[in-house]
Coordinates of C-alpha atoms in Angstrom, one line a residue:
X1 CA 0.0 0.0 0.0
X2 CA 1.5 3.3 -1.1
X3 CA 1.8 6.1 1.2
X4 CA 2.2 9.9 0.5
X5 CA 5.0 11.7 2.4
X6 CA 5.6 15.4 3.0
X7 CA 8.5 17.2 4.6
X8 CA 8.6 17.6 8.2
X9 CA 7.1 20.8 9.4
X10 CA 9.6 23.5 9.6
X11 CA 12.1 21.6 7.3
X12 CA 12.0 23.1 3.9
X13 CA 13.1 21.8 0.4
X14 CA 15.1 24.3 -1.5
X15 CA 14.2 24.0 -5.2
X16 CA 14.8 25.6 -8.5
X17 CA 14.5 28.5 -9.5
X18 CA 14.9 29.8 -5.8
X19 CA 18.0 27.7 -5.2
X20 CA 19.8 30.2 -7.7
X21 CA 19.3 32.9 -4.9
X22 CA 20.8 30.6 -2.4
X23 CA 23.7 29.9 -4.7
X24 CA 24.4 33.5 -5.4
X25 CA 24.5 34.3 -1.6
X26 CA 26.9 31.5 -1.1
X27 CA 29.0 32.1 -4.0
X28 CA 29.4 35.9 -3.1
X29 CA 30.2 34.8 0.6
X30 CA 32.9 32.6 -0.6
X31 CA 34.6 35.1 -2.8
X32 CA 34.2 38.1 -0.4
X33 CA 35.2 36.3 2.8
X34 CA 38.1 34.7 1.2
X35 CA 39.3 38.1 0.0
X36 CA 39.2 39.3 3.7
X37 CA 41.2 36.5 4.8
X38 CA 38.6 34.2 6.2
X39 CA 38.8 30.4 5.5
X40 CA 35.7 28.1 5.6
X41 CA 35.3 25.5 8.1
X42 CA 32.6 22.7 8.4
X43 CA 31.6 21.4 11.6
X44 CA 29.5 18.2 12.4
X45 CA 25.7 18.7 12.7
X46 CA 25.7 16.5 15.7
X47 CA 27.6 17.7 18.9
X48 CA 27.9 16.8 22.5
X49 CA 24.8 18.3 24.3
X50 CA 27.1 19.7 27.0
X51 CA 28.8 21.9 24.5
X52 CA 25.7 24.0 24.1
X53 CA 24.7 23.9 27.7
X54 CA 27.9 25.2 28.7
X55 CA 28.4 27.8 26.1
X56 CA 24.9 29.2 25.1
X57 CA 23.6 29.0 28.8
X58 CA 20.9 26.7 30.4
X59 CA 18.6 29.7 30.9
X60 CA 18.3 30.5 27.4
X61 CA 15.3 29.5 25.4
X62 CA 17.6 27.7 22.8
X63 CA 18.8 25.3 25.6
X64 CA 15.6 25.0 27.8
X65 CA 13.1 24.8 24.8
X66 CA 14.4 24.6 21.3
X67 CA 17.2 22.2 20.9
X68 CA 16.8 18.8 19.0
X69 CA 18.5 16.6 21.6
X70 CA 18.4 12.9 21.8
X71 CA 20.3 9.9 23.3
X72 CA 22.3 7.9 20.5
X73 CA 23.0 4.4 20.2
X74 CA 26.1 4.7 22.4
X75 CA 23.9 6.2 25.2
X76 CA 25.4 9.7 24.6
X77 CA 23.3 12.8 24.7
X78 CA 23.7 14.5 21.4
X79 CA 22.2 17.8 19.9
X80 CA 21.8 18.9 16.4
X81 CA 23.6 22.2 16.4
X82 CA 21.4 25.2 17.0
X83 CA 24.1 27.6 16.2
X84 CA 27.7 27.3 15.1
X85 CA 29.8 29.4 17.3
X86 CA 30.2 26.8 20.1
X87 CA 31.1 24.1 17.4
X88 CA 33.7 26.3 15.8
X89 CA 35.4 27.1 19.0
X90 CA 35.3 23.3 20.0
X91 CA 37.1 22.7 16.7
X92 CA 39.4 25.6 17.0
X93 CA 40.5 24.1 20.4
X94 CA 40.5 20.6 19.5
X95 CA 42.7 20.8 16.5
X96 CA 45.3 23.2 17.8
X97 CA 44.5 26.2 16.1
X98 CA 44.4 28.1 19.5
X99 CA 48.3 28.1 19.3
X100 CA 48.1 30.4 16.3
X101 CA 48.3 34.1 17.0
X102 CA 45.1 35.1 14.8
X103 CA 42.6 32.9 13.2
X104 CA 39.8 33.9 11.0
X105 CA 37.1 31.5 9.8
X106 CA 33.6 31.4 8.1
X107 CA 31.0 28.7 8.0
X108 CA 27.9 28.0 5.9
X109 CA 25.2 25.4 6.8
X110 CA 22.0 24.2 8.5
X111 CA 21.2 24.7 12.0
X112 CA 18.3 23.4 14.1
X113 CA 15.9 24.8 16.7
X114 CA 12.5 23.7 17.4
X115 CA 11.1 27.3 17.8
X116 CA 7.8 29.0 16.9
X117 CA 7.9 29.5 13.1
X118 CA 7.4 33.1 11.7
X119 CA 8.5 35.0 8.7
X120 CA 11.7 33.6 7.3
X121 CA 12.4 31.5 10.5
X122 CA 12.2 27.6 10.1
X123 CA 13.3 24.6 12.3
X124 CA 15.9 23.8 10.0
X125 CA 17.5 27.2 8.9
X126 CA 20.7 28.1 7.4
X127 CA 23.4 30.4 8.5
X128 CA 26.4 32.3 7.2
X129 CA 28.9 33.3 10.0
X130 CA 32.2 34.5 10.4
X131 CA 34.6 34.1 13.6
X132 CA 38.1 35.8 14.3
X133 CA 40.1 34.6 17.2
X134 CA 43.3 36.0 18.8
X135 CA 43.0 39.8 19.1
X136 CA 41.1 42.0 21.6
X137 CA 41.8 45.1 19.6
X138 CA 38.8 47.1 18.4
X139 CA 40.1 47.0 14.9
X140 CA 39.2 43.3 14.9
X141 CA 35.6 44.0 16.0
X142 CA 35.3 46.6 13.3
X143 CA 36.8 44.3 10.6
X144 CA 34.2 41.7 11.4
X145 CA 31.3 44.4 11.5
X146 CA 32.6 45.6 8.1
X147 CA 32.6 42.3 6.6
X148 CA 29.1 41.8 7.4
X149 CA 28.3 45.3 6.1
X150 CA 30.1 44.9 2.8
X151 CA 28.6 41.3 2.2
X152 CA 25.0 42.9 2.7
X153 CA 25.9 45.7 0.2
X154 CA 27.4 43.2 -2.2
X155 CA 24.4 41.1 -2.4
X156 CA 22.1 44.1 -2.9
X157 CA 20.5 44.6 0.5
X158 CA 20.1 48.5 1.2
X159 CA 18.5 50.2 4.1
X160 CA 20.2 48.2 6.8
X161 CA 21.1 50.0 10.0
X162 CA 23.9 49.0 12.4
X163 CA 22.8 48.7 16.0
X164 CA 25.6 48.9 18.4
X165 CA 26.1 48.3 22.1
X166 CA 28.8 47.2 24.6
X167 CA 28.1 44.8 27.4
X168 CA 31.3 45.5 29.3
X169 CA 33.6 43.0 30.9
X170 CA 32.8 40.3 33.5
X171 CA 33.9 42.6 36.2
X172 CA 31.5 45.3 35.2
X173 CA 28.6 43.1 35.4
X174 CA 28.0 42.8 39.2
X175 CA 27.1 46.5 39.8
X176 CA 24.9 46.5 36.7
X177 CA 23.1 43.3 37.7
X178 CA 22.5 44.8 41.1
X179 CA 20.9 47.9 39.6
X180 CA 18.9 45.8 37.1
X181 CA 17.5 43.6 39.9
X182 CA 16.5 46.6 42.0
X183 CA 14.7 48.0 38.9
X184 CA 12.6 44.8 38.2
X185 CA 12.3 43.5 41.7
X186 CA 9.2 45.7 42.8
X187 CA 7.2 44.5 39.9
X188 CA 8.0 40.8 40.2
X189 CA 4.4 39.8 41.2
X190 CA 3.2 40.8 38.0
X191 CA 5.7 38.8 35.9
X192 CA 4.8 35.6 34.0
X193 CA 6.4 32.5 35.5
X194 CA 8.9 32.4 32.7
X195 CA 9.9 36.0 33.4
X196 CA 10.3 35.3 37.1
X197 CA 12.6 32.4 36.3
X198 CA 14.7 34.7 34.0
X199 CA 14.8 37.1 36.8
X200 CA 16.3 34.6 39.2
X201 CA 18.7 32.8 36.9
X202 CA 20.0 35.6 34.5
X203 CA 18.4 38.9 35.0
X204 CA 20.0 40.8 32.0
X205 CA 18.1 38.4 29.8
X206 CA 14.9 40.2 30.6
X207 CA 16.2 42.9 28.3
X208 CA 16.0 40.4 25.5
X209 CA 12.4 39.1 26.3
X210 CA 9.5 39.4 23.8
X211 CA 6.8 39.7 26.5
X212 CA 4.8 42.8 25.7
X213 CA 3.8 43.5 29.4
X214 CA 7.4 44.1 30.3
X215 CA 8.3 46.5 27.5
X216 CA 7.7 49.7 29.6
X217 CA 9.9 48.3 32.4
X218 CA 12.5 47.4 29.7
X219 CA 12.5 51.0 28.3
X220 CA 13.1 52.4 31.7
X221 CA 15.6 49.9 32.9
X222 CA 19.3 50.9 33.8
X223 CA 21.5 50.9 30.8
X224 CA 24.6 48.7 30.9
X225 CA 26.7 51.6 29.1
X226 CA 26.4 53.4 32.4
X227 CA 28.4 50.7 34.2
X228 CA 31.3 50.0 31.9
X229 CA 34.7 49.8 33.3
X230 CA 37.6 52.0 32.0
X231 CA 38.9 49.4 29.7
X232 CA 35.7 48.2 28.2
X233 CA 34.5 52.0 27.8
X234 CA 37.9 52.8 26.0
X235 CA 37.5 49.8 23.6
X236 CA 34.0 50.7 22.7
X237 CA 35.0 54.4 22.1
X238 CA 37.7 52.9 19.8
X239 CA 35.1 50.7 17.9
X240 CA 32.8 53.8 17.4
X241 CA 35.8 55.8 16.2
X242 CA 36.9 53.3 13.7
X243 CA 33.6 52.7 12.3
X244 CA 33.2 56.4 11.7
X245 CA 36.5 56.5 9.9
X246 CA 35.3 53.7 7.7
X247 CA 32.1 55.5 6.9
X248 CA 29.9 52.7 8.4
X249 CA 26.8 54.5 10.1
X250 CA 25.5 53.2 13.4
X251 CA 23.1 53.9 16.1
X252 CA 23.7 53.1 19.9
X253 CA 21.2 50.6 21.1
X254 CA 21.3 50.2 25.0
X255 CA 18.8 47.3 24.9
X256 CA 20.9 45.4 22.6
X257 CA 22.1 42.3 24.7
X258 CA 21.8 39.5 22.0
X259 CA 20.3 36.1 22.7
X260 CA 23.2 34.1 24.0
X261 CA 25.2 34.1 27.3
X262 CA 28.6 34.1 25.8
X263 CA 28.8 37.7 24.6
X264 CA 31.1 40.4 26.2
X265 CA 31.8 44.0 25.3
X266 CA 30.8 44.6 21.5
X267 CA 27.4 43.4 20.5
X268 CA 25.8 44.5 17.3
X269 CA 22.9 43.7 14.8
X270 CA 22.2 44.8 11.3
X271 CA 18.5 45.6 10.9
X272 CA 16.5 46.0 7.9
X273 CA 14.5 49.3 7.8
X274 CA 13.0 50.1 4.6
X275 CA 11.6 53.6 3.8
X276 CA 7.9 53.5 4.3
X277 CA 8.1 50.4 6.6
X278 CA 7.1 47.8 4.0
X279 CA 9.3 45.2 5.5
X280 CA 9.3 41.7 3.9
X281 CA 10.7 40.2 7.2
X282 CA 7.7 41.4 9.3
X283 CA 8.2 43.0 12.6
X284 CA 11.6 41.5 13.2
X285 CA 13.9 43.0 10.7
X286 CA 17.2 41.6 12.1
X287 CA 19.3 40.2 9.2
X288 CA 22.6 39.7 11.1
X289 CA 23.8 39.7 14.7
X290 CA 27.1 39.2 16.5
X291 CA 29.5 40.4 19.0
X292 CA 32.6 39.7 20.9
X293 CA 33.0 36.6 23.2
X294 CA 36.3 36.9 25.0
X295 CA 35.9 34.2 27.6
X296 CA 34.2 31.4 25.5
X297 CA 37.5 29.8 24.2
X298 CA 38.8 29.5 27.9
X299 CA 35.3 28.3 29.1
X300 CA 35.2 25.5 26.6
X301 CA 38.7 24.2 27.7
X302 CA 41.1 26.2 25.6
X303 CA 43.6 29.0 26.4
X304 CA 42.7 32.6 27.0
X305 CA 41.9 33.7 23.5
X306 CA 39.7 36.8 22.6
X307 CA 37.2 36.3 19.6
X308 CA 34.5 38.2 17.9
X309 CA 32.1 36.9 15.2
X310 CA 28.7 37.2 13.7
X311 CA 25.9 35.1 11.9
X312 CA 23.2 35.8 9.5
X313 CA 20.1 33.7 8.4
X314 CA 20.3 32.8 4.8
X315 CA 16.5 32.0 4.8
X316 CA 15.6 35.5 5.6
X317 CA 18.2 37.1 3.3
X318 CA 16.8 34.9 0.4
X319 CA 13.2 36.1 1.2
X320 CA 14.4 39.6 1.4
X321 CA 16.1 39.6 -1.9
X322 CA 13.2 38.1 -3.6
X323 CA 10.9 40.8 -2.2
X324 CA 13.2 43.2 -3.7
X325 CA 13.1 41.7 -7.0
X326 CA 16.8 40.5 -6.9
X327 CA 16.4 36.9 -7.7
X328 CA 19.2 36.0 -10.0
X329 CA 18.3 34.3 -13.4
X330 CA 20.5 31.4 -14.7
X331 CA 19.5 31.4 -18.5
X332 CA 21.0 29.1 -21.1
X333 CA 23.1 31.0 -23.6
X334 CA 21.9 28.6 -26.4
X335 CA 19.3 26.2 -26.7
X336 CA 19.8 23.7 -29.6
X337 CA 16.9 21.8 -31.2
X338 CA 17.7 18.3 -32.2
X339 CA 16.5 16.1 -35.1
X340 CA 16.0 12.3 -35.0
X341 CA 18.5 9.7 -36.1
X342 CA 22.3 10.3 -36.6
X343 CA 21.8 14.1 -36.6
X344 CA 20.8 14.0 -32.9
X345 CA 24.2 12.2 -32.1
X346 CA 26.0 15.1 -33.7
X347 CA 24.0 17.8 -31.9
X348 CA 24.4 16.1 -28.5
X349 CA 28.2 16.1 -29.4
X350 CA 28.1 19.8 -29.9
X351 CA 26.2 20.6 -26.8
X352 CA 28.6 18.5 -24.8
X353 CA 31.7 20.3 -26.4
X354 CA 30.3 23.7 -25.7
X355 CA 29.4 22.7 -22.0
X356 CA 33.0 21.4 -21.3
X357 CA 34.1 24.9 -22.3
X358 CA 32.1 26.4 -19.5
X359 CA 29.1 27.5 -21.5
X360 CA 25.6 27.1 -20.3
X361 CA 23.9 25.3 -23.3
X362 CA 20.8 23.2 -23.3
X363 CA 18.7 20.7 -25.4
X364 CA 15.5 18.6 -24.9
X365 CA 16.7 14.9 -25.0
X366 CA 12.9 14.0 -26.0
X367 CA 13.5 15.8 -29.2
X368 CA 10.2 16.0 -31.0
X369 CA 8.4 18.8 -33.0
X370 CA 10.5 22.0 -33.5
X371 CA 7.8 24.1 -32.4
X372 CA 7.7 22.1 -29.0
X373 CA 11.4 22.6 -28.7
X374 CA 11.0 26.4 -29.1
X375 CA 8.4 26.3 -26.3
X376 CA 10.9 24.7 -24.1
X377 CA 13.6 27.2 -25.0
X378 CA 11.3 30.0 -24.2
X379 CA 10.3 28.4 -20.8
X380 CA 14.0 28.2 -19.9
X381 CA 14.5 31.8 -21.2
X382 CA 17.3 30.9 -23.4
X383 CA 19.0 33.9 -25.0
X384 CA 19.5 32.2 -28.3
X385 CA 17.7 29.3 -30.2
X386 CA 19.1 27.2 -33.0
X387 CA 18.2 24.0 -34.9
X388 CA 20.8 21.4 -35.7
X389 CA 19.5 19.8 -38.9
X390 CA 21.0 18.2 -42.2
X391 CA 21.8 21.7 -43.8
X392 CA 23.6 22.9 -40.7
X393 CA 25.6 19.7 -40.3
X394 CA 26.8 20.0 -44.1
X395 CA 27.4 23.6 -44.0
X396 CA 28.9 23.8 -40.5
X397 CA 27.1 26.8 -39.6
X398 CA 24.1 27.5 -37.4
X399 CA 21.2 30.1 -37.8
X400 CA 20.7 31.6 -34.2
X401 CA 17.5 33.5 -33.2
X402 CA 18.0 36.0 -30.4
X403 CA 14.9 34.9 -28.2
X404 CA 14.7 38.5 -26.5
X405 CA 14.3 40.5 -29.7
X406 CA 11.1 41.0 -31.4
X407 CA 10.4 39.7 -35.0
X408 CA 11.5 42.3 -37.6
X409 CA 14.5 43.4 -35.5
X410 CA 17.6 43.2 -37.9
X411 CA 19.6 41.5 -35.2
X412 CA 17.0 38.9 -34.6
X413 CA 18.9 36.3 -36.7
X414 CA 22.5 35.6 -37.2
X415 CA 24.6 32.8 -38.9
X416 CA 27.6 31.5 -36.8
X417 CA 30.1 29.0 -37.9
X418 CA 30.5 25.8 -35.7
X419 CA 34.1 26.3 -35.5
X420 CA 33.7 29.7 -33.9
X421 CA 30.3 29.1 -32.0
X422 CA 32.2 28.8 -28.6
X423 CA 34.0 32.1 -29.0
X424 CA 30.9 33.8 -30.3
X425 CA 28.7 32.5 -27.2
X426 CA 31.6 33.5 -24.7
X427 CA 31.4 37.0 -26.1
X428 CA 27.8 37.4 -25.3

């Protein structure tokens, strides 16, 4: 008895023609990130559960509610990675890269969180991220931010605003947390159970809550920037000054704490804010987020190594680019119609030779009436159409039609010799 299957909810198939946009983003990332000195790393999808509990923080929604965690056949608790900074740090330590003075990595791949789905957010989602280890200097923060900025520009995303904040150093936290607790404590009786739990376990995370009832209290809460120590304040001033020098505009966002526990000092987000407010990403316009995490390498068993990084969701970027009409088209340069019999073999040979020279040439292996093959070429949006028949085989020339030009245009048809066809197409 046959059974019809469908993809698991929140796990999407990526199909043509949309996959062209994904490939465009990935290709642009590899070219740009490589130019900036970042090398690609690929970590396993499955990691020891303790890696995420220790790095992301038990009190976070990711660990307490969203992780895909299970016991494998070796009776080990494993988790499908919900983010890739912790796995990258684990690999950085495990394979001895922590002995190098400076290391720059980037990654592309799927992550998994069982969260409530909304615009551009799925349970299997894809991230592009970059991590730089070894320098605490403000120039490393700014290089990382500038890389994200230029990538967004390179793929055609305009109207993004850089939101910036500093969380200070670990030594700065006690006084700030004391002030934050004093601010929220008188209202604790009105909190939800989840908010009460966050208050007790990690008060600063209340600033990141999505509960509407807490928004007025969050707006009036003490600002972490008022509690920065001298070193952290100097570092943040240097970050702002260097961003200004590079011509990257920013706004200070005192409520920006990011969603993970390992951040210190610089935190940042790029938020899509189009004129007129017509936002394809819904109410949450964040397209990239990151910051500095100077203590994470040591917390995961490595030496003291400062680090900074960011991640951006590719699902949301694809959605945004398509809403802006920026889907790249992959069109055949030539569609070659074939005849039956021995002529078809010659046509397929020609197509294969052109393809091996890096030219996108297509044909319909079913053959059939020329009219049908013209329709197929039109569907594929081929730029030129030709028929490989007896006359073409004998004369060693093809009559090509420019599919984009109207009938009657003097450039609609052109004769091209088979020996020069590859060069002619390449010039187009």
